[in-house]
Each structure stands twice: as C-alpha cells, then as structure tokens.
Coordinates of C-alpha atoms in Angstrom, one line a residue:
Chain A
M251 CA -39.0 37.9 -36.8
T252 CA -36.8 34.8 -36.7
R253 CA -34.3 34.9 -33.5
V254 CA -31.3 32.7 -34.4
A255 CA -28.9 32.1 -32.1
I256 CA -25.4 31.4 -33.5
I257 CA -23.3 29.6 -30.7
G258 CA -19.2 29.8 -31.5
P259 CA -17.8 32.6 -33.6
G260 CA -15.4 30.3 -35.4
L261 CA -15.0 29.9 -39.2
L262 CA -18.5 28.4 -39.5
G263 CA -20.1 30.5 -36.9
G264 CA -18.8 33.9 -38.1
S265 CA -19.4 33.3 -41.8
L266 CA -23.2 32.0 -40.9
A267 CA -23.4 35.7 -38.9
L268 CA -22.1 37.5 -41.5
A269 CA -24.4 35.8 -43.7
L270 CA -27.4 36.4 -41.7
A271 CA -26.6 39.8 -40.2
G272 CA -29.0 42.7 -41.0
R273 CA -30.9 40.3 -43.0
P274 CA -34.7 41.9 -42.6
G275 CA -36.8 39.6 -40.2
V276 CA -34.0 38.0 -38.7
E277 CA -32.5 38.9 -35.2
L278 CA -29.3 37.5 -34.5
R279 CA -26.9 36.8 -31.2
L280 CA -23.8 35.5 -31.3
W281 CA -22.3 33.6 -28.5
G282 CA -18.4 33.5 -27.4
R283 CA -16.6 32.5 -24.8
R284 CA -14.2 35.6 -24.8
M285 CA -15.1 38.9 -25.0
A286 CA -12.3 39.7 -27.5
V287 CA -13.7 37.5 -30.3
L288 CA -17.0 39.1 -29.8
D289 CA -15.7 42.7 -30.3
Q290 CA -13.8 41.4 -33.4
A291 CA -17.1 39.8 -34.7
R292 CA -18.5 43.6 -34.0
A293 CA -15.6 45.0 -35.9
L294 CA -16.4 43.1 -39.0
G295 CA -19.7 44.6 -39.1
I296 CA -21.5 41.6 -37.6
E297 CA -24.9 43.3 -36.4
A298 CA -25.6 40.7 -33.6
R299 CA -26.4 40.4 -29.7
M300 CA -23.3 40.2 -28.6
E301 CA -23.5 37.1 -25.4
R302 CA -21.2 35.5 -23.3
D303 CA -24.0 33.5 -21.6
V304 CA -25.1 30.9 -23.5
R305 CA -28.4 30.3 -21.5
E306 CA -29.2 34.4 -22.8
A307 CA -28.0 33.4 -26.3
V308 CA -30.6 30.8 -26.5
R309 CA -33.5 32.1 -24.4
G310 CA -36.4 32.6 -26.7
A311 CA -34.3 31.8 -29.7
D312 CA -36.5 29.9 -33.1
V313 CA -33.4 28.7 -34.2
V314 CA -30.0 27.6 -32.2
V315 CA -26.8 26.7 -34.3
L316 CA -24.1 25.2 -32.5
C317 CA -20.6 26.1 -34.2
V318 CA -18.5 24.9 -31.6
P319 CA -16.1 22.0 -31.6
V320 CA -18.1 18.8 -31.5
G321 CA -16.4 17.9 -28.4
V322 CA -17.9 20.8 -26.4
M323 CA -21.1 20.4 -27.7
P324 CA -22.7 18.2 -25.1
E325 CA -21.3 20.2 -22.4
L326 CA -23.3 23.9 -23.7
V327 CA -26.4 22.0 -24.4
F328 CA -26.6 20.5 -21.0
E329 CA -25.9 24.3 -19.4
C330 CA -28.7 25.6 -21.4
L331 CA -31.2 23.0 -21.3
S332 CA -34.0 24.8 -19.3
D333 CA -33.6 27.7 -21.7
L334 CA -34.9 26.4 -24.9
G335 CA -38.0 26.2 -26.0
R336 CA -40.2 22.9 -26.8
E337 CA -40.5 25.0 -30.9
T338 CA -37.0 25.6 -31.0
L339 CA -34.9 24.3 -33.5
V340 CA -31.3 23.0 -32.7
T341 CA -28.9 22.1 -34.8
D342 CA -25.2 21.9 -35.5
V343 CA -22.1 21.8 -37.6
G344 CA -20.3 19.1 -36.7
S345 CA -18.3 17.0 -39.5
V346 CA -18.9 13.8 -37.7
K347 CA -22.6 13.2 -36.4
A348 CA -23.0 9.6 -35.2
E349 CA -21.5 10.4 -32.1
V350 CA -22.7 13.8 -31.7
V351 CA -26.2 13.1 -32.6
A352 CA -26.0 10.1 -29.8
K353 CA -25.0 12.2 -27.2
L354 CA -27.4 15.6 -28.3
A355 CA -30.7 14.0 -29.6
P356 CA -31.5 11.9 -26.2
M357 CA -30.4 15.3 -24.0
L358 CA -32.8 17.4 -26.1
E359 CA -35.8 15.0 -26.9
G360 CA -39.1 16.5 -25.7
R361 CA -37.2 19.8 -24.8
A362 CA -36.6 21.3 -28.3
L363 CA -36.6 19.9 -31.8
F364 CA -32.8 18.6 -32.8
V365 CA -31.6 17.6 -36.2
G366 CA -27.5 17.2 -36.9
S367 CA -26.6 19.3 -40.1
H368 CA -23.1 19.1 -41.7
P369 CA -22.4 22.1 -44.0
M370 CA -19.6 21.2 -46.1
A371 CA -18.2 24.3 -46.3
G372 CA -14.9 24.4 -44.2
S373 CA -11.3 25.1 -45.4
E374 CA -7.9 24.7 -44.2
K375 CA -8.3 28.1 -42.6
T376 CA -10.0 28.2 -39.1
G377 CA -11.4 30.9 -36.8
L378 CA -13.4 34.2 -37.2
E379 CA -10.6 36.3 -39.5
A380 CA -11.3 33.6 -42.1
A381 CA -15.1 34.0 -42.0
R382 CA -17.1 34.7 -45.3
A383 CA -20.5 36.0 -45.8
D384 CA -20.9 33.7 -48.8
L385 CA -18.7 30.6 -47.4
F386 CA -21.9 28.7 -47.6
E387 CA -23.4 29.5 -50.9
G388 CA -23.2 26.8 -53.4
A389 CA -21.9 24.4 -50.5
V390 CA -23.4 20.9 -50.0
C391 CA -25.3 20.8 -46.4
L392 CA -25.8 17.0 -45.4
V393 CA -28.8 17.1 -42.7
T394 CA -28.8 13.8 -40.5
P395 CA -32.0 12.7 -39.1
E396 CA -32.4 9.7 -37.5
E397 CA -35.2 7.3 -38.3
G398 CA -37.7 7.0 -35.8
R399 CA -36.4 9.6 -33.6
T400 CA -36.1 12.8 -35.1
S401 CA -39.1 14.8 -36.1
A402 CA -40.1 15.6 -40.0
E403 CA -40.6 19.2 -38.7
A404 CA -37.1 19.5 -37.5
T405 CA -35.6 18.2 -40.7
T406 CA -37.9 20.3 -42.9
R407 CA -36.9 23.5 -40.6
A408 CA -33.2 22.8 -40.9
T409 CA -33.7 22.5 -44.6
L410 CA -35.1 25.8 -44.9
F411 CA -32.4 27.4 -42.8
W412 CA -29.4 26.2 -44.6
R413 CA -31.2 26.7 -47.8
G414 CA -31.9 30.6 -46.7
V415 CA -27.9 30.9 -46.4
G416 CA -27.1 29.4 -50.5
C417 CA -26.8 25.2 -49.2
E418 CA -27.6 22.8 -51.3
V419 CA -29.3 20.2 -48.8
R420 CA -29.5 16.5 -48.9
E421 CA -30.4 14.1 -45.8
V422 CA -28.4 11.4 -44.8
A423 CA -28.7 9.1 -41.9
P424 CA -25.9 9.9 -39.2
G425 CA -23.8 6.6 -39.6
L426 CA -23.8 6.6 -43.4
H427 CA -22.8 10.4 -43.3
D428 CA -20.3 9.4 -41.4
A429 CA -18.7 6.2 -43.3
M430 CA -19.4 8.4 -46.1
V431 CA -17.8 11.7 -45.1
A432 CA -14.6 9.7 -43.8
R433 CA -13.8 8.6 -47.7
I434 CA -14.5 12.0 -48.9
S435 CA -12.9 14.2 -46.6
H436 CA -11.2 12.8 -43.4
V437 CA -9.4 9.8 -45.0
P438 CA -7.8 12.4 -47.8
H439 CA -7.1 14.8 -44.7
V440 CA -4.7 11.7 -43.1
V441 CA -3.5 11.1 -46.6
A442 CA -2.4 14.6 -47.4
A443 CA -0.8 14.6 -44.2
G444 CA 0.6 11.4 -44.9
V445 CA 2.5 12.3 -48.2
V446 CA 3.9 15.5 -46.5
N447 CA 5.1 13.4 -43.7
A448 CA 6.8 10.9 -45.8
V449 CA 8.7 13.8 -47.8
G450 CA 9.5 15.4 -44.6
R451 CA 10.9 12.3 -43.2
E452 CA 12.4 10.6 -45.9
M453 CA 13.4 13.3 -48.7
P454 CA 12.9 17.2 -46.8
G455 CA 14.8 18.7 -49.6
A456 CA 12.3 17.8 -52.2
F457 CA 9.9 20.5 -50.6
E458 CA 12.1 22.9 -52.6
F459 CA 10.6 21.8 -55.7
C460 CA 7.1 21.5 -55.3
G461 CA 4.8 22.4 -58.2
P462 CA 1.3 23.4 -58.3
G463 CA 0.0 19.2 -58.2
F464 CA 1.8 18.8 -55.1
R465 CA 0.2 22.1 -53.2
D466 CA -3.6 20.8 -54.3
T467 CA -2.8 17.5 -52.9
T468 CA -1.8 18.2 -49.7
R469 CA -3.7 21.8 -49.0
V470 CA -5.7 20.3 -46.3
A471 CA -2.5 19.2 -44.4
S472 CA -2.6 23.0 -43.4
G473 CA -6.1 22.5 -41.2
S474 CA -6.3 22.9 -37.4
P475 CA -4.4 19.9 -36.3
S476 CA -6.3 20.2 -32.8
M477 CA -9.8 20.3 -34.8
W478 CA -8.7 17.1 -36.9
T479 CA -7.5 15.4 -34.4
E480 CA -11.0 15.5 -32.6
I481 CA -12.7 14.9 -35.8
L482 CA -10.5 11.6 -36.7
R483 CA -10.9 10.5 -32.9
C484 CA -14.7 10.8 -33.2
N485 CA -15.0 9.5 -36.5
R486 CA -11.9 6.9 -36.1
R487 CA -13.6 3.3 -37.0
E488 CA -14.6 4.8 -40.7
V489 CA -11.7 6.4 -40.7
V490 CA -9.3 3.3 -40.1
G491 CA -11.6 1.6 -42.5
G492 CA -11.2 4.2 -45.2
V493 CA -7.6 4.6 -45.0
R494 CA -6.8 0.7 -44.8
E495 CA -8.6 0.7 -48.3
V496 CA -6.3 3.2 -49.9
I497 CA -3.2 1.5 -48.5
G498 CA -5.1 -1.3 -50.3
Q499 CA -4.9 0.6 -53.5
L500 CA -1.8 1.6 -53.2
E501 CA -0.1 -2.1 -52.7
E502 CA -1.8 -2.5 -55.9
V503 CA 0.0 0.3 -57.9
A504 CA 3.3 -0.9 -56.3
G505 CA 2.7 -4.5 -57.4
I506 CA 1.9 -3.1 -61.1
L507 CA 5.1 -1.0 -60.5
E508 CA 7.4 -3.9 -59.5
R509 CA 5.8 -6.3 -62.2
L510 CA 7.1 -3.7 -64.9
D511 CA 10.5 -5.0 -64.3
A512 CA 10.4 -8.4 -66.2
P513 CA 10.2 -8.0 -69.4
E514 CA 7.4 -10.9 -69.6
N515 CA 5.0 -9.0 -67.4
A516 CA 5.9 -5.5 -68.8
G517 CA 3.1 -5.4 -71.1
S518 CA 0.0 -6.4 -69.2
A519 CA 1.6 -4.3 -66.3
S520 CA 1.5 -1.1 -68.7
M521 CA -2.1 -2.1 -69.3
E522 CA -3.0 -2.5 -65.8
L523 CA -1.3 1.0 -65.0
D524 CA -3.3 2.4 -67.4
D525 CA -6.6 0.9 -66.5
F526 CA -6.4 1.8 -63.0
L527 CA -5.7 5.4 -63.7
S528 CA -8.1 5.8 -66.5
V529 CA -10.9 4.8 -63.8
A530 CA -9.6 7.0 -61.6
K531 CA -9.6 9.9 -64.4
Q532 CA -13.0 8.9 -65.1
R533 CA -14.3 9.2 -61.9
R534 CA -12.9 12.5 -61.3
D535 CA -13.7 14.0 -64.2
A536 CA -17.4 13.0 -63.3
L537 CA -17.5 14.4 -60.3
R538 CA -19.6 18.2 -60.3
L539 CA -17.3 20.2 -58.3
G540 CA -14.2 21.5 -60.5
Chain B
M258 CA 18.4 36.2 -84.0
T259 CA 17.7 33.0 -82.0
R260 CA 15.9 30.4 -84.2
V261 CA 14.2 27.9 -81.7
A262 CA 12.7 24.6 -82.4
I263 CA 9.8 23.5 -80.7
I264 CA 9.3 19.9 -81.3
G265 CA 6.1 18.8 -80.0
P266 CA 2.9 20.8 -80.0
G267 CA 1.0 19.6 -76.9
L268 CA 0.4 21.8 -73.7
L269 CA 4.0 22.5 -73.0
G270 CA 4.9 22.9 -76.3
G271 CA 2.0 25.2 -77.3
S272 CA 2.8 27.2 -74.6
L273 CA 6.3 27.7 -75.1
A274 CA 5.3 28.1 -78.6
L275 CA 3.0 31.0 -77.5
A276 CA 5.3 32.7 -74.8
L277 CA 7.8 33.2 -77.5
A278 CA 6.0 33.9 -80.9
G279 CA 6.6 37.3 -81.8
R280 CA 9.3 38.0 -79.7
P281 CA 11.8 40.6 -81.6
G282 CA 15.0 38.4 -81.9
V283 CA 13.3 35.3 -82.1
E284 CA 12.7 33.1 -85.3
L285 CA 10.4 29.9 -84.2
R286 CA 9.7 26.8 -85.8
L287 CA 7.1 24.2 -84.9
W288 CA 7.3 20.6 -85.2
G289 CA 4.1 18.5 -85.1
R290 CA 3.3 15.0 -86.6
R291 CA -0.4 16.0 -88.0
M292 CA -1.1 19.1 -90.1
A293 CA -4.4 19.5 -88.4
V294 CA -2.6 20.1 -85.1
L295 CA -0.1 22.4 -86.6
D296 CA -3.4 24.4 -88.1
Q297 CA -4.6 24.8 -84.9
A298 CA -1.4 26.3 -83.7
R299 CA -1.8 28.6 -86.6
A300 CA -5.3 29.3 -85.5
L301 CA -3.9 30.0 -81.7
G302 CA -1.9 33.1 -83.0
I303 CA 1.4 31.2 -83.0
E304 CA 3.6 32.9 -85.7
A305 CA 5.8 30.0 -86.5
R306 CA 7.7 28.1 -89.8
M307 CA 5.2 24.7 -89.0
E308 CA 7.0 21.8 -89.6
R309 CA 6.4 18.2 -90.1
D310 CA 9.8 17.0 -90.9
V311 CA 11.7 17.4 -87.8
R312 CA 15.0 17.7 -90.0
E313 CA 14.1 20.8 -91.3
A314 CA 12.5 22.0 -88.4
V315 CA 16.4 21.6 -86.2
R316 CA 18.1 22.5 -89.1
G317 CA 19.8 26.0 -88.6
A318 CA 18.3 26.1 -85.2
D319 CA 20.1 27.6 -81.9
V320 CA 17.9 25.9 -79.4
V321 CA 15.9 22.6 -80.1
V322 CA 13.2 21.7 -77.4
L323 CA 11.8 18.4 -77.1
C324 CA 8.2 18.6 -76.1
V325 CA 7.3 14.8 -76.8
P326 CA 6.6 12.3 -74.7
V327 CA 9.9 10.9 -73.3
G328 CA 9.0 7.4 -74.9
V329 CA 9.0 9.0 -78.5
M330 CA 12.3 11.2 -77.7
P331 CA 14.9 9.3 -78.5
E332 CA 13.9 7.9 -82.5
L333 CA 13.2 11.6 -83.0
V334 CA 16.6 12.9 -81.8
F335 CA 18.4 10.0 -84.0
E336 CA 16.1 10.9 -87.1
C337 CA 17.3 14.3 -87.0
L338 CA 21.0 13.8 -85.5
S339 CA 23.0 14.6 -88.8
D340 CA 20.9 18.0 -89.1
L341 CA 21.7 19.6 -85.4
G342 CA 24.8 21.9 -85.2
R343 CA 27.3 21.4 -82.5
E344 CA 26.4 24.8 -81.4
T345 CA 22.7 23.9 -81.2
L346 CA 21.8 23.4 -77.7
V347 CA 19.4 20.6 -77.2
T348 CA 17.0 20.3 -74.4
D349 CA 13.9 18.7 -73.5
V350 CA 11.0 18.7 -70.9
G351 CA 10.4 15.3 -69.6
S352 CA 9.1 15.1 -66.1
V353 CA 11.8 11.8 -65.7
K354 CA 15.3 12.9 -66.1
A355 CA 17.9 9.7 -65.6
E356 CA 16.6 7.6 -68.5
V357 CA 15.9 10.3 -70.9
V358 CA 19.4 12.1 -70.2
A359 CA 21.0 7.9 -70.5
K360 CA 19.5 8.0 -73.5
L361 CA 19.7 10.9 -75.2
A362 CA 23.1 12.3 -73.7
P363 CA 25.4 9.8 -75.4
M364 CA 23.9 10.0 -78.5
L365 CA 24.2 13.9 -79.1
E366 CA 27.6 13.5 -77.4
G367 CA 29.9 15.5 -79.9
R368 CA 26.6 16.5 -82.3
A369 CA 25.4 18.9 -80.2
L370 CA 25.0 20.4 -76.9
F371 CA 22.8 18.6 -74.4
V372 CA 21.3 18.6 -70.9
G373 CA 17.7 18.1 -70.0
S374 CA 15.2 20.3 -68.3
H375 CA 11.8 19.5 -66.6
P376 CA 10.0 23.1 -66.3
M377 CA 7.3 21.8 -63.8
A378 CA 4.5 23.6 -65.3
G379 CA 2.0 21.0 -66.1
S380 CA -1.6 20.8 -65.0
E381 CA -3.8 17.7 -65.1
K382 CA -4.9 19.3 -68.3
T383 CA -3.2 18.4 -71.8
G384 CA -3.1 18.9 -75.5
L385 CA -2.7 22.2 -77.7
E386 CA -6.1 23.7 -76.5
A387 CA -4.8 24.4 -72.8
A388 CA -1.6 26.0 -73.7
R389 CA -1.1 29.5 -72.1
A390 CA 1.2 32.3 -72.8
D391 CA 2.3 32.3 -69.2
L392 CA 2.2 28.6 -68.3
F393 CA 5.9 29.2 -67.6
E394 CA 5.8 32.2 -65.6
G395 CA 6.9 31.8 -61.8
A396 CA 7.0 27.9 -62.6
V397 CA 10.3 26.2 -61.3
C398 CA 12.3 24.8 -64.0
L399 CA 14.9 22.3 -62.9
V400 CA 17.8 21.6 -65.1
T401 CA 19.8 18.3 -64.7
P402 CA 23.5 18.4 -66.0
E403 CA 25.4 15.4 -65.2
E404 CA 28.4 15.8 -63.5
G405 CA 31.7 15.3 -65.9
R406 CA 29.7 14.8 -68.8
T407 CA 27.4 17.9 -69.3
S408 CA 29.3 21.1 -70.6
A409 CA 29.0 24.4 -68.7
E410 CA 28.1 25.8 -71.6
A411 CA 24.9 23.8 -72.1
T412 CA 23.8 24.6 -68.6
T413 CA 24.0 28.0 -68.8
R414 CA 22.5 28.6 -72.1
A415 CA 19.4 26.2 -71.1
T416 CA 19.4 28.1 -67.6
L417 CA 18.8 31.5 -69.6
F418 CA 16.4 29.9 -72.1
W419 CA 13.8 29.1 -69.3
R420 CA 14.6 32.0 -67.5
G421 CA 13.2 34.4 -70.7
V422 CA 10.2 32.6 -70.2
G423 CA 9.7 33.4 -66.6
C424 CA 10.9 30.1 -65.0
E425 CA 13.1 30.2 -61.7
V426 CA 15.9 27.8 -62.7
R427 CA 17.4 25.2 -60.3
E428 CA 20.3 22.5 -61.1
V429 CA 19.9 19.2 -59.8
A430 CA 21.5 15.9 -61.1
P431 CA 19.2 13.5 -63.0
G432 CA 19.1 11.0 -60.2
L433 CA 18.5 13.0 -57.7
H434 CA 15.8 14.5 -59.8
D435 CA 13.8 11.3 -60.0
A436 CA 13.8 10.6 -56.4
M437 CA 12.9 14.4 -55.6
V438 CA 9.8 14.4 -58.1
A439 CA 8.9 11.0 -57.3
R440 CA 7.9 12.4 -53.8
I441 CA 6.3 15.5 -55.0
S442 CA 4.5 14.6 -58.4
H443 CA 4.4 11.2 -58.9
V444 CA 3.6 9.3 -55.6
P445 CA 1.2 12.4 -55.2
H446 CA -0.3 11.0 -58.5
V447 CA -0.5 7.8 -57.8
V448 CA -1.9 8.6 -54.1
A449 CA -4.7 10.8 -55.9
A450 CA -5.6 8.1 -57.9
G451 CA -5.6 5.9 -55.5
V452 CA -8.1 7.6 -52.8
V453 CA -10.4 8.1 -56.2
N454 CA -10.6 4.5 -56.9
A455 CA -10.5 3.2 -53.3
V456 CA -14.0 5.5 -52.9
G457 CA -15.2 4.2 -56.6
R458 CA -14.5 0.9 -55.3
E459 CA -15.6 0.8 -51.8
M460 CA -18.7 3.7 -51.5
P461 CA -19.3 5.6 -54.6
G462 CA -22.2 7.1 -53.2
A463 CA -20.2 9.2 -51.5
F464 CA -19.3 11.0 -54.8
E465 CA -21.9 12.8 -54.5
F466 CA -21.1 14.5 -51.3
C467 CA -17.6 16.1 -52.5
G468 CA -16.6 19.4 -51.1
P469 CA -13.8 21.4 -52.2
G470 CA -11.5 19.3 -49.8
F471 CA -11.8 16.2 -52.2
R472 CA -11.7 18.1 -55.2
D473 CA -8.3 19.8 -54.7
T474 CA -6.5 16.2 -53.0
T475 CA -7.6 14.2 -56.1
R476 CA -7.2 17.2 -58.9
V477 CA -4.1 15.2 -60.4
A478 CA -6.1 12.1 -61.0
S479 CA -7.5 13.8 -63.8
G480 CA -4.4 13.6 -65.6
S481 CA -4.2 12.1 -68.9
P482 CA -3.3 8.2 -68.0
S483 CA -1.2 7.2 -71.3
M484 CA 0.9 10.1 -70.4
W485 CA 1.4 9.2 -66.5
T486 CA 1.5 5.7 -67.6
E487 CA 4.8 6.3 -69.4
I488 CA 5.7 8.9 -66.3
L489 CA 5.0 5.8 -63.7
R490 CA 6.8 3.4 -65.7
C491 CA 10.3 5.6 -66.5
N492 CA 10.5 6.1 -62.6
R493 CA 9.2 3.3 -61.5
R494 CA 11.5 2.3 -59.0
E495 CA 11.6 5.9 -57.0
V496 CA 8.1 5.7 -57.6
V497 CA 7.8 2.4 -55.8
G498 CA 10.0 3.5 -53.0
G499 CA 8.0 6.8 -52.4
V500 CA 4.4 4.6 -52.9
R501 CA 5.8 2.7 -49.7
E502 CA 6.8 5.7 -47.5
V503 CA 3.4 6.4 -48.0
I504 CA 1.9 3.6 -46.7
G505 CA 4.4 3.4 -43.5
Q506 CA 2.8 7.4 -42.6
L507 CA -0.9 5.8 -43.1
E508 CA 0.1 2.2 -41.2
E509 CA 1.1 4.7 -38.6
V510 CA -2.3 6.6 -38.5
A511 CA -4.2 3.7 -38.7
G512 CA -2.2 2.4 -35.7
I513 CA -2.8 5.3 -33.7
L514 CA -6.5 5.4 -34.3
E515 CA -7.0 2.0 -33.5
R516 CA -5.2 3.0 -30.2
L517 CA -7.7 5.5 -29.4
D518 CA -10.4 2.7 -28.7
A519 CA -8.7 1.7 -25.7
P520 CA -8.7 4.1 -22.6
E521 CA -5.6 3.5 -21.0
N522 CA -4.1 4.5 -24.5
A523 CA -6.4 6.9 -25.6
G524 CA -4.6 9.9 -24.1
S525 CA -1.0 9.4 -25.5
A526 CA -2.5 8.3 -29.2
S527 CA -4.8 11.5 -29.2
M528 CA -1.4 13.4 -29.0
E529 CA 0.7 11.1 -31.2
L530 CA -2.2 12.3 -33.8
D531 CA -1.8 15.5 -32.6
D532 CA 1.7 15.7 -33.1
F533 CA 1.2 13.7 -36.6
L534 CA -1.0 16.2 -38.0
S535 CA 1.0 19.2 -36.3
V536 CA 4.1 18.3 -38.2
A537 CA 2.3 17.7 -41.7
K538 CA 0.9 21.4 -40.8
Q539 CA 4.0 22.6 -40.3
R540 CA 5.8 21.5 -43.5
R541 CA 2.9 22.3 -45.6
D542 CA 2.7 26.0 -44.4
A543 CA 6.7 26.3 -44.7
L544 CA 6.0 25.6 -48.6
R545 CA 6.4 28.8 -50.9
L546 CA 3.5 27.9 -52.6
G547 CA -0.2 28.8 -52.0

C-alpha cells in the first residue's frame, strides 16, 4: 500500500488526485484549506481521505506532493515537519526550483527525503475545475536533485512516482532548471502579455481582427496573474535575462526592416530577414511537440 | 452560372478551389504555373478547368481571385489586363494591402472592378497539400475598399463572394488594415521567431524541455520564411512600429522585475507586475477566439 498525500487541490493537485484515485495499492489523502473545495473534489469522483489539517494529511504518508503556490510551501512544510517520516518522500510541483529547493531542502534534511519536481503540465487554466485525470500523460517532468545534497533514493522514488502518472522524467539541477524554464516558459509568458498589452495600448481596434495566429501566440497570457506574478518574482533574475535576450532579437529585426528602406541595402537586408526567419523555422520545426 | 478564376494553387487558392469545386452554378478555372501542381490539384478532387495561361484563365470570368504572393500580383494582372471584362470582379488574398492596392487599383481602373481582400485563414503550413475545403469557414475576411476610388459594387460583390465560402466579412481601409494586421499578425510572427532565436542563441539545451506553452507561443514561427520575408518587407513601416511597441512593453516588465530586488520597492513592483498581467489576461480573455 502506498499512502500518497496531495497537498493542495488546484489544477495540478486535483489532476494528480484524479490520476491516482481508485488505483489498487494507493491510499490517497487530499489536503485543502477550504471544505468547499474538498467537497468539490469529492463531487468530481476523487476517492480520497479529505483533510483540512495538513499534519493529519501527511502522517504515515509514503509520498507527500506539495501542489500549493511556491510562496506557501515553506510554512506548510514547517507546520507538519514533526509528522513526516524519515522515509517519506516529499516533492513539489512548483515551476521555479532554486528558491523553493533552497528553502525546503535544509528544513527537511534528516526529517524526510526531499527532491524538487516540476511536471510541465499546466495550462492557462487553473483550479480544480480544470483538473483532468490525464493531465500528466506524456508531459515532461523535471526532477531537480542538488549535487551533494539530494539522496539518490529521493530522486529515484520521485522519478518512479511521476512515471507512474505518465510523465517522461528528466533530471536537471535547480539553478539550470530555472534558467531553462525562464527561456521556454516564463519569458514566453511575459512576451505574450507584452504583445497583448502593446496592442491594447496602441491599437485596441485591432483585437477585433485577431486570427488563429494571434490566439495561439497569446494564449498563455490568460494564465492566473497572481500565480504568474509569484513565478516571475521567484525567478526574476533569469526572466530579466531572457527578456533582454528577446529584446535583442527584436532590435535586430527592427534594424533589418529599417535597412530595407534604402535601395542599396535592400538586397542584403532581405536575405538577413530570410535567414532570421529560416533559423527560427528550422529550430521550431525540430521541436518534438506539435 | 458564375465563372470563378482562381489564380495560384497554393494553400489559399487550393482551399478556395476545394470549397467551390462542384458547387451548382459555379464554373471553376484554376491557374498554376506548373503542370505538376495542377495535376496534384486534380488528384485532390478539384473539378476545374486547369490553365497554365493566365489570359485563358481569366477570359470570360465573373470573379478573378489572385492567390499568388503579393510581389507577383502586378505582373500577372498586367499580363491578362486585356482579357478581363469591365464587369469582372478582381480581388486578391494578400495579407498586406496598401502596397498591393496602390499597384493594382490604378492598373485595373476602368478595366475591371477591383477591391482588395484578406481572408485571415492562413496557417503555418503552405502549399496545395495543406489545402482544406473548410479553411475559410468562420474565418474573418477583411475587404479593403479605398474611399473615393473603389466602387460600391466591387465591395458588395467581394463581400458576398467571401461570405459564400463561410467568411465573416469586415471592411477596413488599406492603410488601417496594414497597421492593424501588423499588430495582430506580422509583429506576433516576428516575436515568435525572436523568442525561438533567443533560446537558440543563448540556451539551446532548453528546447528539450518545451511544453505546450512554448509550442503555442511559437507555432507561427514555422511559417514559410520566403513568404514572411515578403510580407514583412511590404509592411515594414507598420511592423517596425509594432515591434518597437512590444519592446517598450518588455522593457517595462524588465524594469518592474529589477525593482523587485530592492525590499523597499518590492511591494509596489509586485502590484505593478500583477496589474500588467491582469490587464493582459482581461484583454486576452475578451477575444472572441479560443
């Protein structure tokens, strides 16, 4: 029997509960602050022991998965510290890792087995109502052991846990995780919001003519502002770096387009523009996804 | 009997042919430069008179739709100028309008009825093999009459034509069209390519961890480089303006994120960031599409 405590019934916690509920050999506990949300979870068919006391939720658990906003994790872990078993695997689903790991790992050292995780399975939707049993199927989950601190057992057990719900697991150090995720998730989020806000400020009438290109390019801008404020805040150094890298690319294109005005440069500028777009196409086409 | 000549069997021309072929009361002609592509069109089930001579294709036609790259349109129209009827409606599907209209309208004045069109139904795919009979269903088509020049009859007939293949038609002047389409299509394209190229240059290892957010945000970067070079070149002034507007937004976010570092600013910066994301979310959620 594996006792799994899911801490937080949002999109990720709820989806994890839906994926695990009713599996033979799994005993599930779901912790939430508000009874109404736990009732909603039950109404969705999640068979789990519903808990509002986090200490009760984790007591005797083999695996504890923190599915609350990263800013809330330290206090919750602190609250139930004495209820964790030394062999309990604690992991989380936060999308920023260096700061979270730096806070949780020392707190949990010697008290439980800890390694950070980041299942890349979110969407612009949030909350239990968007939860799906198959959310993790085929998603990449980044597990982030710290060299010299995280036990191999924690990493192995977290890997098997995420594979069990359909994830493809990769290992990456917390700092490199944050640098990479800034580039492929946090910066694209800022850029999407920036594109929407630029149109909103300069030419709001254009929204009426949006096609599928604009829709896709800006979809992530519909994400929860409070959640993303917290993510961007936690990873601000890498995000600023990544945003400046994108600004550099945009300045480059603007420069090329301006050189097209002068007939003597038009030919070479046209080729530079084609190169810029060709390199992007080649890279984009090479992505595994879609 | 309505005789429709589709000039150019690419994604848009091919889809238009698929949508119209076999309709009662429609006689279709499809012009292409290469026999192989016309054979391919026939293999796709397009029932049309296949023509390699553009003069033959347009002779006696009631409607001529130019579905070739915008740079090629003037020479093709010039070639068949004497074969057009004064009552023939000529329109096009180019995604840039001011330059196209400025070239075609004077050439066609008194020789045919002309108004520009832009059915916003492309995708990152191109070519006949991506054509679909329902490509225009539900798409917005912008029809771009010039005040004081375009006849009301041309505008009305083009409107009815596009509605006939499922488009929702809006009227907008060519210059305003280009300004708006720059913001909602051309600039997002440049931004998507810029995001991909920034990652490619600074942290290519991160591509391996892309999730659905990155995939959607950058999908349009898979578009044809040569086609997009031409589009961006034609609309370069508006595109440069729009790119600089996005740079302005990104500088703003980078500034907010940097202010988060100083404890005395962190509270107000955090609120500014939340505001920035909330405004974007509100705008994005209000879009009719997805």
